N, CA and C of each residue as an Amber inpcrd file, in Angstrom:
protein
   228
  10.3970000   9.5380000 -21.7170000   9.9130000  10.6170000 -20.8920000
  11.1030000  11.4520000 -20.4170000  10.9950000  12.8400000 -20.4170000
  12.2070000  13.8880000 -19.5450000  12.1250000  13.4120000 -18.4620000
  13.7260000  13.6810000 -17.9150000  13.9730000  13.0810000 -16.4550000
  13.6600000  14.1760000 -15.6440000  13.5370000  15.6810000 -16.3630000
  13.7060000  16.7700000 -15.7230000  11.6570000  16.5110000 -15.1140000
  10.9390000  16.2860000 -15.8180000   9.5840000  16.3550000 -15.7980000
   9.0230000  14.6820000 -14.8150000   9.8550000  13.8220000 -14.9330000
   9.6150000  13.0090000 -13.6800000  10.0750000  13.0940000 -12.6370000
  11.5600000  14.0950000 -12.3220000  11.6460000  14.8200000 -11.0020000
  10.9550000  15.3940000 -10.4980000  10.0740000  16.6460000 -11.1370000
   9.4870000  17.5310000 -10.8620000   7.7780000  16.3500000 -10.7470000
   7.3670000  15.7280000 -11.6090000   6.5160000  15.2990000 -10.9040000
   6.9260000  14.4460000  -9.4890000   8.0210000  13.9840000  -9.0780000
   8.2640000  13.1960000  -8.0150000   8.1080000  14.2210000  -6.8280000
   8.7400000  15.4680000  -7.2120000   8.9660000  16.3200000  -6.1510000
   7.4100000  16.8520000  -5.7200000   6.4390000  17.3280000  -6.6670000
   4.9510000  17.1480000  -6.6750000   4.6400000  16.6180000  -5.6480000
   4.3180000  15.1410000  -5.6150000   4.0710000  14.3120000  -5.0520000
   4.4060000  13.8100000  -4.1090000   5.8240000  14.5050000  -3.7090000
   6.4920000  14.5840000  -1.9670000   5.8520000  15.5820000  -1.3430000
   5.0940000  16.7990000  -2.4620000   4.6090000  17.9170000  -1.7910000
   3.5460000  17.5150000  -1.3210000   2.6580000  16.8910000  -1.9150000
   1.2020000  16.9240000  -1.3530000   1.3440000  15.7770000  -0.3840000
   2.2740000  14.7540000  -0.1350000   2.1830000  13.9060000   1.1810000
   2.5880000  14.9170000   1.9440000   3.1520000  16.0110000   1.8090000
   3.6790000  16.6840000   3.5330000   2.4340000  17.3650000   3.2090000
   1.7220000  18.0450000   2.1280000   0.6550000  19.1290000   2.5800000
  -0.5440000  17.7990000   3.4970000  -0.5740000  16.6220000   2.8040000
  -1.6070000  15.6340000   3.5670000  -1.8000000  15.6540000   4.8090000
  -0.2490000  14.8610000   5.1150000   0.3710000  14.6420000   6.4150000
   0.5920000  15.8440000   7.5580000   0.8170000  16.9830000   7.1120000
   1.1400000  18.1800000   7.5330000   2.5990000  17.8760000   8.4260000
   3.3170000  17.5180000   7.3850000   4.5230000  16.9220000   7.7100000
   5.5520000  18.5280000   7.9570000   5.3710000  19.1110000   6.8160000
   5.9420000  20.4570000   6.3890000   6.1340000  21.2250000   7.4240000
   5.2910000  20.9790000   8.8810000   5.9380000  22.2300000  10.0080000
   6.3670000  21.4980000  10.7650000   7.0410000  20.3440000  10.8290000
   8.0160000  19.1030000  11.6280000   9.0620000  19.8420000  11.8390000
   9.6880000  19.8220000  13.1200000  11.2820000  20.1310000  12.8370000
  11.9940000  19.3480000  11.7330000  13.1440000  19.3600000  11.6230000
  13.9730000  17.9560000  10.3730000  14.1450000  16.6510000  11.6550000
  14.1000000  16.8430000  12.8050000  14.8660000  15.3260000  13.3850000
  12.8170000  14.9930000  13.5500000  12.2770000  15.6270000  13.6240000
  10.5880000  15.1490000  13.7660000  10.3040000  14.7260000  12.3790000
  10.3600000  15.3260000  11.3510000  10.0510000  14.5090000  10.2160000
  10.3910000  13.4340000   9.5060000  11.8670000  13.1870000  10.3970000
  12.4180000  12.2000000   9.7450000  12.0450000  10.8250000  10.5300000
  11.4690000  11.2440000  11.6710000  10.7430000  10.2670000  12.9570000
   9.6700000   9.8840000  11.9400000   8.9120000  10.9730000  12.1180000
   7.5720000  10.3880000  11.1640000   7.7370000   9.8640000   9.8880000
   8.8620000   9.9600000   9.5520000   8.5800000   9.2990000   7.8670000
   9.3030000   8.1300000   7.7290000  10.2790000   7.5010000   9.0520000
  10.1580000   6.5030000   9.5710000   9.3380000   5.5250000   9.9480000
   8.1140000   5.9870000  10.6650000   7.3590000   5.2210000  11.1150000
   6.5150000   4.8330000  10.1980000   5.8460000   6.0540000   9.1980000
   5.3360000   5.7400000   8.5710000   5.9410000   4.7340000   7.3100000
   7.1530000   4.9760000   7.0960000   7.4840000   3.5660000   5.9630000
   7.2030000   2.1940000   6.9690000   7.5690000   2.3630000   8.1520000
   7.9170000   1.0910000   8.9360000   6.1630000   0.6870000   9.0170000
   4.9190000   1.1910000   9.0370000   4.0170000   0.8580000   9.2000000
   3.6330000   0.6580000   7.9340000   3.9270000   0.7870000   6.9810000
   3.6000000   1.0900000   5.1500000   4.0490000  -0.1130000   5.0100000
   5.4820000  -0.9430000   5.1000000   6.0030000  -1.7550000   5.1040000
   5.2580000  -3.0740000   5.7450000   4.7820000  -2.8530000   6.9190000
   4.4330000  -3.8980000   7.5240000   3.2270000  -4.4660000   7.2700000
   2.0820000  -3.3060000   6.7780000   0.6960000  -3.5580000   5.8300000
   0.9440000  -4.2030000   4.5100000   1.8080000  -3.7670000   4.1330000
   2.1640000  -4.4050000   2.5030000   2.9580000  -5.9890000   2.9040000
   3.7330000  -6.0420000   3.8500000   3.9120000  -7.5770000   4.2630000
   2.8520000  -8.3110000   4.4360000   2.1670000  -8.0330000   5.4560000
   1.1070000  -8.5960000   6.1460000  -0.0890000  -8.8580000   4.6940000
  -0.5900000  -8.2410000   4.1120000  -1.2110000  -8.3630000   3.2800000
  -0.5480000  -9.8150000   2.3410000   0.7730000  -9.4140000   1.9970000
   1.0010000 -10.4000000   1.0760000   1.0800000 -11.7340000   1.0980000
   1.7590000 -12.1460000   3.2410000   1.5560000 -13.5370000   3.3210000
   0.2490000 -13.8000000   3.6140000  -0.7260000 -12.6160000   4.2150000
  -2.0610000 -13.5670000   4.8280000  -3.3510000 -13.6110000   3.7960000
  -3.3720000 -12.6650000   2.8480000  -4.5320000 -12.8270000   1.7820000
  -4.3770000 -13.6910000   1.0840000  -3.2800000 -14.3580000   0.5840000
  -3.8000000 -15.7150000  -0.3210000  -4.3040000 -16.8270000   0.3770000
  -3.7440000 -16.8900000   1.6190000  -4.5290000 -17.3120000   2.4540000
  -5.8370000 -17.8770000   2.6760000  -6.2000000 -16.1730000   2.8180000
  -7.5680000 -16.3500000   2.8450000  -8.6530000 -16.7440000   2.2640000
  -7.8170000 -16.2810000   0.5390000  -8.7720000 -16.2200000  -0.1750000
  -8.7230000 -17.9240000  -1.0360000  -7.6590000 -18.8030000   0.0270000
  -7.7470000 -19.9560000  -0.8980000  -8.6770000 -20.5290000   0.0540000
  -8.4570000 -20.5390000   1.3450000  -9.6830000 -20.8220000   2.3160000
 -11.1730000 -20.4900000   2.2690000 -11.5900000 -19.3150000   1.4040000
 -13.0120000 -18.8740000   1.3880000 -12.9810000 -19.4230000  -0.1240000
 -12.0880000 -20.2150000  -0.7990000 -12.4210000 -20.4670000  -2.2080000
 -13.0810000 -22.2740000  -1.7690000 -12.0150000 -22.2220000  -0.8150000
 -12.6820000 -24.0120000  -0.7690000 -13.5640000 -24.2720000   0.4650000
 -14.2350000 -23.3850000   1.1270000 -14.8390000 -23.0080000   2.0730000
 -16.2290000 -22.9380000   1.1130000 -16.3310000 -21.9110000   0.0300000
 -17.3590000 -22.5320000  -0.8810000 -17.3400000 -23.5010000  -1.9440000
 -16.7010000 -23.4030000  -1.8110000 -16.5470000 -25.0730000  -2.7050000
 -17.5390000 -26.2380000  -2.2080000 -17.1360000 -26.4160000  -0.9600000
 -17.9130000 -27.5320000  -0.6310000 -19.0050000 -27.2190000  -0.1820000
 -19.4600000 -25.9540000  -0.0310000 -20.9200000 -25.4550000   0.0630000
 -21.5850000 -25.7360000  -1.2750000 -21.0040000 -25.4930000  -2.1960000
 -21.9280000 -25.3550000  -3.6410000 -21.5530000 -26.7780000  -4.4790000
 -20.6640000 -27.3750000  -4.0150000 -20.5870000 -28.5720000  -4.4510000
 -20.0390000 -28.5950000  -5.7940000 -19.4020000 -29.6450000  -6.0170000
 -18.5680000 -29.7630000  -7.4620000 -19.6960000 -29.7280000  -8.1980000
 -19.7530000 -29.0740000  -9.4090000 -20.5160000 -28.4180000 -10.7100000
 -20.3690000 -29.7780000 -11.9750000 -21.6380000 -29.8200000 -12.3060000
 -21.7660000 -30.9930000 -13.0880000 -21.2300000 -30.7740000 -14.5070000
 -20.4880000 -31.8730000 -15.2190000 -20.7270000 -31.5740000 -16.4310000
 -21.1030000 -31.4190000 -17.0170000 -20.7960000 -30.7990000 -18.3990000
 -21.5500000 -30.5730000 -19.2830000 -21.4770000 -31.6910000 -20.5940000
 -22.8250000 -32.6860000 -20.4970000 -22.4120000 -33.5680000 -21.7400000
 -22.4100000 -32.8740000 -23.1180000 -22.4260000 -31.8060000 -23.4940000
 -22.7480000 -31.3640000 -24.7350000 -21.4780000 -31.7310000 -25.4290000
């Protein structure tokens, strides 16, 4: 792929988070606040997600488990 054409899509895609965000009429020391916080909160969802959902989902796996009970074989 051109590097020139994945800049320009990168730069794209910085555009439409400030058109989202309406980051674009920030002063520079305000936008750089907000795009702080927002990694620091981006960051902390993507942590949080990663230690507590397997978690969960090994707990609601054996949570039905013993609701539905071990599954019989199959003599075939």
């Amino acid at each position: 792929m051109d590097v020139k054409r994945v800049k320009d899509y990168l730069y794209w895609l910085y555009y439409q988070y400030q058109l989202v965000t309406c980051s674009y009429v920030l002063e520079p020391w305000e936008q750089s606040m907000f795009h702080t916080i927002t990694v620091t909160v981006l960051a902390m969802v993507v942590y949080t997600a990663y230690v507590f959902v397997p978690i969960h989902v090994r707990l609601a796996l054996e949570f039905f488990s013993q609701i539905f009970g071990p599954q019989p074989e199959s003599t075939v």
